[in-house]
Amino acid sequence: MISVASYNIRKSVGTDWRRDPARILDILNEVDADIVALQEVDRRFGSRSASLSPEMITERTDYSAISFGVRAQSLGWHGNTILYRRGIEVLYTRSLTLPALEPRGAVLADFRIGEEKLRVIGLHLGLVDLWRRRQAQSVLNQLDVLDEALPTVIMGDLNQWTTEGGCLSHFAASHRVIEPGPSFHSTKPVLNFDRIITTMDVEVTGSGVHMSDLARKGSDHLPVWARLKIDQQAAQVSRTA
């Protein structure tokens, strides 16, 4: 069993308007996933320095961070990065550029977890429906041209107001779209902005929204999580198709 999570940390600024990276890391320890996709990990202006430092992540959690930042002080690519539990092997990483009116991107990492291989995409889609659709299709197109097909999880803040249609229809054509539950606004969650999407060779055995008292204060989003099981027979078919 593999556990994953996604969390828009809003640059570590909580609902009390305090920037508290230690609180974010405590929340991640509560969630206790094997792999975590983070959004809005870097500050937006100036040096765009990371609100979480790799050193602090290592000191306070069992995670290591993949640095996708192109600036010396940044950790993410357009704010996106991926954390993985120490002991998991990173096989490959890359950044994905997405079409947008405003800067948007996604990050990709292939992992070996015990006997399994898993591809993880972390992303944060735009605020405009037309561009969200284009961004979703761009992610799928960039996955299609990779040399090796792997069981894949796509997760992040989709900014999709509706529970179906829009960019979700692009993913749903060939993927499972999981709805862990309302994750925004963290003080009174009513919107399903944060989603987990998998290829058909990944079985989701459980999913949900992490609603601890600490999480309600850490960001305007709540973390979402899923437990996964790879269907080896289906994965083999996908690799040979």
PDB file of C-alpha atoms in Angstrom:
ATOM      1  CA  MET A   1       0.000   0.000   0.000  1.00  0.00           C
ATOM      2  CA  ILE A   2       1.253   3.484  -0.907  1.00  0.00           C
ATOM      3  CA  SER A   3      -0.123   6.665   0.656  1.00  0.00           C
ATOM      4  CA  VAL A   4      -0.081  10.049  -1.079  1.00  0.00           C
ATOM      5  CA  ALA A   5      -1.267  13.527  -0.174  1.00  0.00           C
ATOM      6  CA  SER A   6      -1.625  16.970  -1.695  1.00  0.00           C
ATOM      7  CA  TYR A   7      -1.548  20.275   0.161  1.00  0.00           C
ATOM      8  CA  ASN A   8      -1.723  23.907  -0.923  1.00  0.00           C
ATOM      9  CA  ILE A   9       0.215  25.526   1.914  1.00  0.00           C
ATOM     10  CA  ARG A  10      -0.347  29.171   0.860  1.00  0.00           C
ATOM     11  CA  LYS A  11       3.325  30.026   1.397  1.00  0.00           C
ATOM     12  CA  SER A  12       2.972  28.714   4.989  1.00  0.00           C
ATOM     13  CA  VAL A  13       0.574  31.545   5.918  1.00  0.00           C
ATOM     14  CA  GLY A  14      -2.244  30.310   8.120  1.00  0.00           C
ATOM     15  CA  THR A  15      -5.790  31.468   8.711  1.00  0.00           C
ATOM     16  CA  ASP A  16      -4.394  33.517  11.602  1.00  0.00           C
ATOM     17  CA  TRP A  17      -2.211  35.321   9.003  1.00  0.00           C
ATOM     18  CA  ARG A  18       0.987  34.086  10.638  1.00  0.00           C
ATOM     19  CA  ARG A  19       3.679  32.582   8.418  1.00  0.00           C
ATOM     20  CA  ASP A  20       4.520  29.415  10.328  1.00  0.00           C
ATOM     21  CA  PRO A  21       6.455  26.796   8.348  1.00  0.00           C
ATOM     22  CA  ALA A  22       6.924  24.658  11.457  1.00  0.00           C
ATOM     23  CA  ARG A  23       3.145  24.338  11.724  1.00  0.00           C
ATOM     24  CA  ILE A  24       2.932  23.153   8.109  1.00  0.00           C
ATOM     25  CA  LEU A  25       5.528  20.473   8.805  1.00  0.00           C
ATOM     26  CA  ASP A  26       3.643  19.366  11.918  1.00  0.00           C
ATOM     27  CA  ILE A  27       0.514  18.996   9.773  1.00  0.00           C
ATOM     28  CA  LEU A  28       2.440  16.912   7.236  1.00  0.00           C
ATOM     29  CA  ASN A  29       3.590  14.682  10.090  1.00  0.00           C
ATOM     30  CA  GLU A  30      -0.064  14.249  11.057  1.00  0.00           C
ATOM     31  CA  VAL A  31      -1.025  13.260   7.506  1.00  0.00           C
ATOM     32  CA  ASP A  32       1.894  10.798   7.401  1.00  0.00           C
ATOM     33  CA  ALA A  33       1.808  10.060   3.639  1.00  0.00           C
ATOM     34  CA  ASP A  34       4.658   8.435   1.722  1.00  0.00           C
ATOM     35  CA  ILE A  35       4.657  11.118  -0.995  1.00  0.00           C
ATOM     36  CA  VAL A  36       3.269  14.663  -0.787  1.00  0.00           C
ATOM     37  CA  ALA A  37       2.649  17.189  -3.565  1.00  0.00           C
ATOM     38  CA  LEU A  38       2.842  20.760  -2.278  1.00  0.00           C
ATOM     39  CA  GLN A  39       1.512  23.888  -3.943  1.00  0.00           C
ATOM     40  CA  GLU A  40       2.421  27.521  -3.185  1.00  0.00           C
ATOM     41  CA  VAL A  41       5.590  26.484  -1.417  1.00  0.00           C
ATOM     42  CA  ASP A  42       7.507  29.620  -2.527  1.00  0.00           C
ATOM     43  CA  ARG A  43       6.798  33.270  -1.911  1.00  0.00           C
ATOM     44  CA  ARG A  44       5.333  34.951  -4.966  1.00  0.00           C
ATOM     45  CA  PHE A  45       7.430  38.118  -5.255  1.00  0.00           C
ATOM     46  CA  GLY A  46      11.039  39.251  -4.874  1.00  0.00           C
ATOM     47  CA  SER A  47      13.517  36.394  -4.575  1.00  0.00           C
ATOM     48  CA  ARG A  48      10.582  33.922  -4.455  1.00  0.00           C
ATOM     49  CA  SER A  49      12.322  32.197  -1.569  1.00  0.00           C
ATOM     50  CA  ALA A  50      10.854  28.965  -0.255  1.00  0.00           C
ATOM     51  CA  SER A  51       8.586  29.242   2.771  1.00  0.00           C
ATOM     52  CA  LEU A  52       9.878  25.774   3.737  1.00  0.00           C
ATOM     53  CA  SER A  53      13.611  25.168   3.610  1.00  0.00           C
ATOM     54  CA  PRO A  54      14.953  21.693   2.691  1.00  0.00           C
ATOM     55  CA  GLU A  55      16.970  21.741   5.917  1.00  0.00           C
ATOM     56  CA  MET A  56      13.897  22.415   8.047  1.00  0.00           C
ATOM     57  CA  ILE A  57      11.963  19.699   6.249  1.00  0.00           C
ATOM     58  CA  THR A  58      14.732  17.192   6.955  1.00  0.00           C
ATOM     59  CA  GLU A  59      15.063  18.238  10.603  1.00  0.00           C
ATOM     60  CA  ARG A  60      11.360  18.181  11.510  1.00  0.00           C
ATOM     61  CA  THR A  61       9.992  15.367   9.332  1.00  0.00           C
ATOM     62  CA  ASP A  62      10.870  12.038   7.756  1.00  0.00           C
ATOM     63  CA  TYR A  63      10.711  13.671   4.297  1.00  0.00           C
ATOM     64  CA  SER A  64      13.207  14.850   1.742  1.00  0.00           C
ATOM     65  CA  ALA A  65      12.275  17.533  -0.777  1.00  0.00           C
ATOM     66  CA  ILE A  66      12.896  17.553  -4.503  1.00  0.00           C
ATOM     67  CA  SER A  67      14.099  21.002  -5.537  1.00  0.00           C
ATOM     68  CA  PHE A  68      12.466  22.115  -8.778  1.00  0.00           C
ATOM     69  CA  GLY A  69      13.323  25.792  -8.257  1.00  0.00           C
ATOM     70  CA  VAL A  70      15.261  27.693 -10.912  1.00  0.00           C
ATOM     71  CA  ARG A  71      16.179  30.417  -8.432  1.00  0.00           C
ATOM     72  CA  ALA A  72      18.736  29.770  -5.717  1.00  0.00           C
ATOM     73  CA  GLN A  73      16.285  30.335  -2.865  1.00  0.00           C
ATOM     74  CA  SER A  74      13.251  28.650  -4.456  1.00  0.00           C
ATOM     75  CA  LEU A  75      12.128  25.088  -3.855  1.00  0.00           C
ATOM     76  CA  GLY A  76       9.248  24.793  -6.306  1.00  0.00           C
ATOM     77  CA  TRP A  77       8.519  25.198 -10.004  1.00  0.00           C
ATOM     78  CA  HIS A  78       5.826  27.876 -10.064  1.00  0.00           C
ATOM     79  CA  GLY A  79       5.312  26.969  -6.410  1.00  0.00           C
ATOM     80  CA  ASN A  80       5.000  23.189  -6.910  1.00  0.00           C
ATOM     81  CA  THR A  81       7.274  20.620  -5.332  1.00  0.00           C
ATOM     82  CA  ILE A  82       7.155  17.022  -4.116  1.00  0.00           C
ATOM     83  CA  LEU A  83       8.240  15.554  -0.786  1.00  0.00           C
ATOM     84  CA  TYR A  84       9.011  11.861  -0.340  1.00  0.00           C
ATOM     85  CA  ARG A  85       9.639   9.731   2.690  1.00  0.00           C
ATOM     86  CA  ARG A  86      13.298   8.927   3.209  1.00  0.00           C
ATOM     87  CA  GLY A  87      14.068   5.420   1.976  1.00  0.00           C
ATOM     88  CA  ILE A  88      12.023   5.899  -1.199  1.00  0.00           C
ATOM     89  CA  GLU A  89      14.193   6.072  -4.317  1.00  0.00           C
ATOM     90  CA  VAL A  90      13.853   8.949  -6.775  1.00  0.00           C
ATOM     91  CA  LEU A  91      14.349   7.658 -10.330  1.00  0.00           C
ATOM     92  CA  TYR A  92      13.635  10.707 -12.472  1.00  0.00           C
ATOM     93  CA  THR A  93      12.374  14.285 -12.167  1.00  0.00           C
ATOM     94  CA  ARG A  94      11.327  17.030 -14.541  1.00  0.00           C
ATOM     95  CA  SER A  95       9.355  20.269 -14.635  1.00  0.00           C
ATOM     96  CA  LEU A  96       6.391  20.735 -16.958  1.00  0.00           C
ATOM     97  CA  THR A  97       5.512  24.101 -18.466  1.00  0.00           C
ATOM     98  CA  LEU A  98       1.788  24.732 -18.848  1.00  0.00           C
ATOM     99  CA  PRO A  99      -0.012  27.188 -21.131  1.00  0.00           C
ATOM    100  CA  ALA A 100      -1.381  30.116 -19.130  1.00  0.00           C
ATOM    101  CA  LEU A 101      -2.131  33.816 -18.963  1.00  0.00           C
ATOM    102  CA  GLU A 102      -0.242  33.792 -15.655  1.00  0.00           C
ATOM    103  CA  PRO A 103       2.810  31.630 -14.859  1.00  0.00           C
ATOM    104  CA  ARG A 104       1.764  28.031 -14.217  1.00  0.00           C
ATOM    105  CA  GLY A 105       3.642  24.758 -14.128  1.00  0.00           C
ATOM    106  CA  ALA A 106       3.599  21.198 -12.898  1.00  0.00           C
ATOM    107  CA  VAL A 107       6.287  18.891 -11.536  1.00  0.00           C
ATOM    108  CA  LEU A 108       6.909  15.210 -12.190  1.00  0.00           C
ATOM    109  CA  ALA A 109       8.867  12.591 -10.293  1.00  0.00           C
ATOM    110  CA  ASP A 110       9.224   8.838 -10.773  1.00  0.00           C
ATOM    111  CA  PHE A 111       9.779   6.808  -7.606  1.00  0.00           C
ATOM    112  CA  ARG A 112      10.668   3.278  -6.620  1.00  0.00           C
ATOM    113  CA  ILE A 113       8.800   2.285  -3.461  1.00  0.00           C
ATOM    114  CA  GLY A 114       9.856  -1.204  -2.472  1.00  0.00           C
ATOM    115  CA  GLU A 115       8.981  -3.381  -5.469  1.00  0.00           C
ATOM    116  CA  GLU A 116       6.725  -0.744  -7.057  1.00  0.00           C
ATOM    117  CA  LYS A 117       7.330   2.131  -9.451  1.00  0.00           C
ATOM    118  CA  LEU A 118       5.048   5.156  -9.287  1.00  0.00           C
ATOM    119  CA  ARG A 119       4.943   8.395 -11.264  1.00  0.00           C
ATOM    120  CA  VAL A 120       3.677  11.461  -9.409  1.00  0.00           C
ATOM    121  CA  ILE A 121       2.565  14.776 -10.907  1.00  0.00           C
ATOM    122  CA  GLY A 122       2.018  17.791  -8.665  1.00  0.00           C
ATOM    123  CA  LEU A 123       0.183  20.753 -10.166  1.00  0.00           C
ATOM    124  CA  HIS A 124      -1.727  23.948  -9.497  1.00  0.00           C
ATOM    125  CA  LEU A 125      -4.098  24.944 -12.286  1.00  0.00           C
ATOM    126  CA  GLY A 126      -5.260  28.442 -13.177  1.00  0.00           C
ATOM    127  CA  LEU A 127      -8.292  30.466 -12.177  1.00  0.00           C
ATOM    128  CA  VAL A 128      -9.860  30.671 -15.663  1.00  0.00           C
ATOM    129  CA  ASP A 129     -11.815  27.674 -16.969  1.00  0.00           C
ATOM    130  CA  LEU A 130     -10.484  27.854 -20.539  1.00  0.00           C
ATOM    131  CA  TRP A 131      -6.887  27.838 -19.337  1.00  0.00           C
ATOM    132  CA  ARG A 132      -7.529  25.067 -16.805  1.00  0.00           C
ATOM    133  CA  ARG A 133      -8.781  22.912 -19.682  1.00  0.00           C
ATOM    134  CA  ARG A 134      -5.719  23.704 -21.761  1.00  0.00           C
ATOM    135  CA  GLN A 135      -3.427  23.016 -18.818  1.00  0.00           C
ATOM    136  CA  ALA A 136      -5.057  19.648 -18.099  1.00  0.00           C
ATOM    137  CA  GLN A 137      -4.696  18.619 -21.746  1.00  0.00           C
ATOM    138  CA  SER A 138      -1.078  19.808 -21.779  1.00  0.00           C
ATOM    139  CA  VAL A 139      -0.251  17.608 -18.779  1.00  0.00           C
ATOM    140  CA  LEU A 140      -1.830  14.589 -20.476  1.00  0.00           C
ATOM    141  CA  ASN A 141      -0.022  15.312 -23.749  1.00  0.00           C
ATOM    142  CA  GLN A 142       3.344  15.591 -22.008  1.00  0.00           C
ATOM    143  CA  LEU A 143       2.743  12.296 -20.206  1.00  0.00           C
ATOM    144  CA  ASP A 144       1.879  10.554 -23.477  1.00  0.00           C
ATOM    145  CA  VAL A 145       5.289  11.237 -25.013  1.00  0.00           C
ATOM    146  CA  LEU A 146       7.389   9.939 -22.121  1.00  0.00           C
ATOM    147  CA  ASP A 147       9.456   6.873 -22.983  1.00  0.00           C
ATOM    148  CA  GLU A 148       8.149   4.715 -20.125  1.00  0.00           C
ATOM    149  CA  ALA A 149       4.515   4.414 -19.084  1.00  0.00           C
ATOM    150  CA  LEU A 150       4.128   3.988 -15.317  1.00  0.00           C
ATOM    151  CA  PRO A 151       1.257   3.836 -12.827  1.00  0.00           C
ATOM    152  CA  THR A 152       0.607   7.539 -12.281  1.00  0.00           C
ATOM    153  CA  VAL A 153      -0.931   9.840  -9.693  1.00  0.00           C
ATOM    154  CA  ILE A 154      -1.789  13.439 -10.599  1.00  0.00           C
ATOM    155  CA  MET A 155      -2.674  15.617  -7.638  1.00  0.00           C
ATOM    156  CA  GLY A 156      -2.947  19.217  -6.624  1.00  0.00           C
ATOM    157  CA  ASP A 157      -5.111  22.297  -6.467  1.00  0.00           C
ATOM    158  CA  LEU A 158      -7.228  22.241  -9.640  1.00  0.00           C
ATOM    159  CA  ASN A 159      -9.170  25.420  -8.826  1.00  0.00           C
ATOM    160  CA  GLN A 160     -12.192  23.675 -10.325  1.00  0.00           C
ATOM    161  CA  TRP A 161     -15.361  25.147  -8.840  1.00  0.00           C
ATOM    162  CA  THR A 162     -17.715  22.466 -10.157  1.00  0.00           C
ATOM    163  CA  THR A 163     -17.623  18.801  -9.152  1.00  0.00           C
ATOM    164  CA  GLU A 164     -17.583  17.600 -12.763  1.00  0.00           C
ATOM    165  CA  GLY A 165     -16.943  18.890 -16.281  1.00  0.00           C
ATOM    166  CA  GLY A 166     -14.331  21.546 -17.038  1.00  0.00           C
ATOM    167  CA  CYS A 167     -10.753  20.337 -16.736  1.00  0.00           C
ATOM    168  CA  LEU A 168     -12.005  17.257 -14.886  1.00  0.00           C
ATOM    169  CA  SER A 169     -13.551  15.948 -18.099  1.00  0.00           C
ATOM    170  CA  HIS A 170     -10.109  15.870 -19.755  1.00  0.00           C
ATOM    171  CA  PHE A 171      -8.672  13.767 -16.956  1.00  0.00           C
ATOM    172  CA  ALA A 172     -11.773  11.568 -16.618  1.00  0.00           C
ATOM    173  CA  ALA A 173     -11.528  10.416 -20.246  1.00  0.00           C
ATOM    174  CA  SER A 174      -8.679   8.038 -19.371  1.00  0.00           C
ATOM    175  CA  HIS A 175      -8.099   8.356 -15.606  1.00  0.00           C
ATOM    176  CA  ARG A 176      -9.875   7.869 -12.303  1.00  0.00           C
ATOM    177  CA  VAL A 177     -10.787  11.225 -10.773  1.00  0.00           C
ATOM    178  CA  ILE A 178     -10.973  10.936  -6.992  1.00  0.00           C
ATOM    179  CA  GLU A 179     -12.962  13.406  -4.908  1.00  0.00           C
ATOM    180  CA  PRO A 180     -11.519  13.205  -1.385  1.00  0.00           C
ATOM    181  CA  GLY A 181     -14.002  15.808  -0.143  1.00  0.00           C
ATOM    182  CA  PRO A 182     -14.312  19.573   0.369  1.00  0.00           C
ATOM    183  CA  SER A 183     -10.935  21.087   1.223  1.00  0.00           C
ATOM    184  CA  PHE A 184     -11.484  24.857   0.821  1.00  0.00           C
ATOM    185  CA  HIS A 185     -11.882  27.085   2.782  1.00  0.00           C
ATOM    186  CA  SER A 186     -10.184  25.284   5.662  1.00  0.00           C
ATOM    187  CA  THR A 187     -12.284  27.050   8.306  1.00  0.00           C
ATOM    188  CA  LYS A 188     -15.508  25.932   6.614  1.00  0.00           C
ATOM    189  CA  PRO A 189     -14.697  23.599   3.708  1.00  0.00           C
ATOM    190  CA  VAL A 190     -17.326  23.568   0.953  1.00  0.00           C
ATOM    191  CA  LEU A 191     -15.300  23.439  -2.301  1.00  0.00           C
ATOM    192  CA  ASN A 192     -13.505  20.409  -3.771  1.00  0.00           C
ATOM    193  CA  PHE A 193     -10.523  22.301  -5.178  1.00  0.00           C
ATOM    194  CA  ASP A 194      -7.925  19.665  -4.276  1.00  0.00           C
ATOM    195  CA  ARG A 195      -8.074  16.415  -6.251  1.00  0.00           C
ATOM    196  CA  ILE A 196      -6.230  13.142  -6.708  1.00  0.00           C
ATOM    197  CA  ILE A 197      -6.307  11.520 -10.156  1.00  0.00           C
ATOM    198  CA  THR A 198      -4.849   8.133 -11.090  1.00  0.00           C
ATOM    199  CA  THR A 199      -4.281   5.969 -14.113  1.00  0.00           C
ATOM    200  CA  MET A 200      -6.553   2.933 -14.370  1.00  0.00           C
ATOM    201  CA  ASP A 201      -3.829   0.597 -13.078  1.00  0.00           C
ATOM    202  CA  VAL A 202      -3.915   2.296  -9.659  1.00  0.00           C
ATOM    203  CA  GLU A 203      -6.647   1.260  -7.231  1.00  0.00           C
ATOM    204  CA  VAL A 204      -7.673   3.809  -4.599  1.00  0.00           C
ATOM    205  CA  THR A 205      -8.504   1.932  -1.403  1.00  0.00           C
ATOM    206  CA  GLY A 206      -9.313   5.013   0.631  1.00  0.00           C
ATOM    207  CA  SER A 207      -9.247   8.813   0.430  1.00  0.00           C
ATOM    208  CA  GLY A 208     -10.238  11.817   2.469  1.00  0.00           C
ATOM    209  CA  VAL A 209      -9.547  15.294   3.778  1.00  0.00           C
ATOM    210  CA  HIS A 210      -7.300  15.840   6.790  1.00  0.00           C
ATOM    211  CA  MET A 211      -9.346  17.998   9.182  1.00  0.00           C
ATOM    212  CA  SER A 212      -7.320  18.301  12.360  1.00  0.00           C
ATOM    213  CA  ASP A 213      -7.494  21.453  14.461  1.00  0.00           C
ATOM    214  CA  LEU A 214      -3.950  22.285  13.364  1.00  0.00           C
ATOM    215  CA  ALA A 215      -4.785  21.815   9.683  1.00  0.00           C
ATOM    216  CA  ARG A 216      -7.728  24.202   9.958  1.00  0.00           C
ATOM    217  CA  LYS A 217      -5.223  26.898  10.982  1.00  0.00           C
ATOM    218  CA  GLY A 218      -2.236  26.040   8.763  1.00  0.00           C
ATOM    219  CA  SER A 219      -3.498  27.269   5.382  1.00  0.00           C
ATOM    220  CA  ASP A 220      -6.712  28.231   3.608  1.00  0.00           C
ATOM    221  CA  HIS A 221      -6.718  24.700   2.109  1.00  0.00           C
ATOM    222  CA  LEU A 222      -6.859  21.375   3.936  1.00  0.00           C
ATOM    223  CA  PRO A 223      -4.598  18.482   2.897  1.00  0.00           C
ATOM    224  CA  VAL A 224      -6.203  15.675   0.896  1.00  0.00           C
ATOM    225  CA  TRP A 225      -4.925  12.103   0.933  1.00  0.00           C
ATOM    226  CA  ALA A 226      -5.370   8.708  -0.677  1.00  0.00           C
ATOM    227  CA  ARG A 227      -4.174   5.168  -0.128  1.00  0.00           C
ATOM    228  CA  LEU A 228      -3.215   3.372  -3.316  1.00  0.00           C
ATOM    229  CA  LYS A 229      -2.618  -0.146  -4.548  1.00  0.00           C
ATOM    230  CA  ILE A 230      -1.011  -0.803  -7.926  1.00  0.00           C
ATOM    231  CA  ASP A 231      -2.696  -3.425 -10.105  1.00  0.00           C
ATOM    232  CA  GLN A 232       0.386  -5.169 -11.451  1.00  0.00           C
ATOM    233  CA  GLN A 233      -1.476  -6.990 -14.213  1.00  0.00           C
ATOM    234  CA  ALA A 234      -3.075  -3.793 -15.496  1.00  0.00           C
ATOM    235  CA  ALA A 235       0.246  -1.947 -15.151  1.00  0.00           C
ATOM    236  CA  GLN A 236       1.974  -4.550 -17.280  1.00  0.00           C
ATOM    237  CA  VAL A 237      -0.686  -4.161 -19.978  1.00  0.00           C
ATOM    238  CA  SER A 238      -0.192  -0.377 -19.929  1.00  0.00           C
ATOM    239  CA  ARG A 239       3.576  -0.692 -20.322  1.00  0.00           C
ATOM    240  CA  THR A 240       3.265  -3.003 -23.322  1.00  0.00           C
ATOM    241  CA  ALA A 241       0.380  -1.147 -25.043  1.00  0.00           C
TER     242      ALA A 241
END
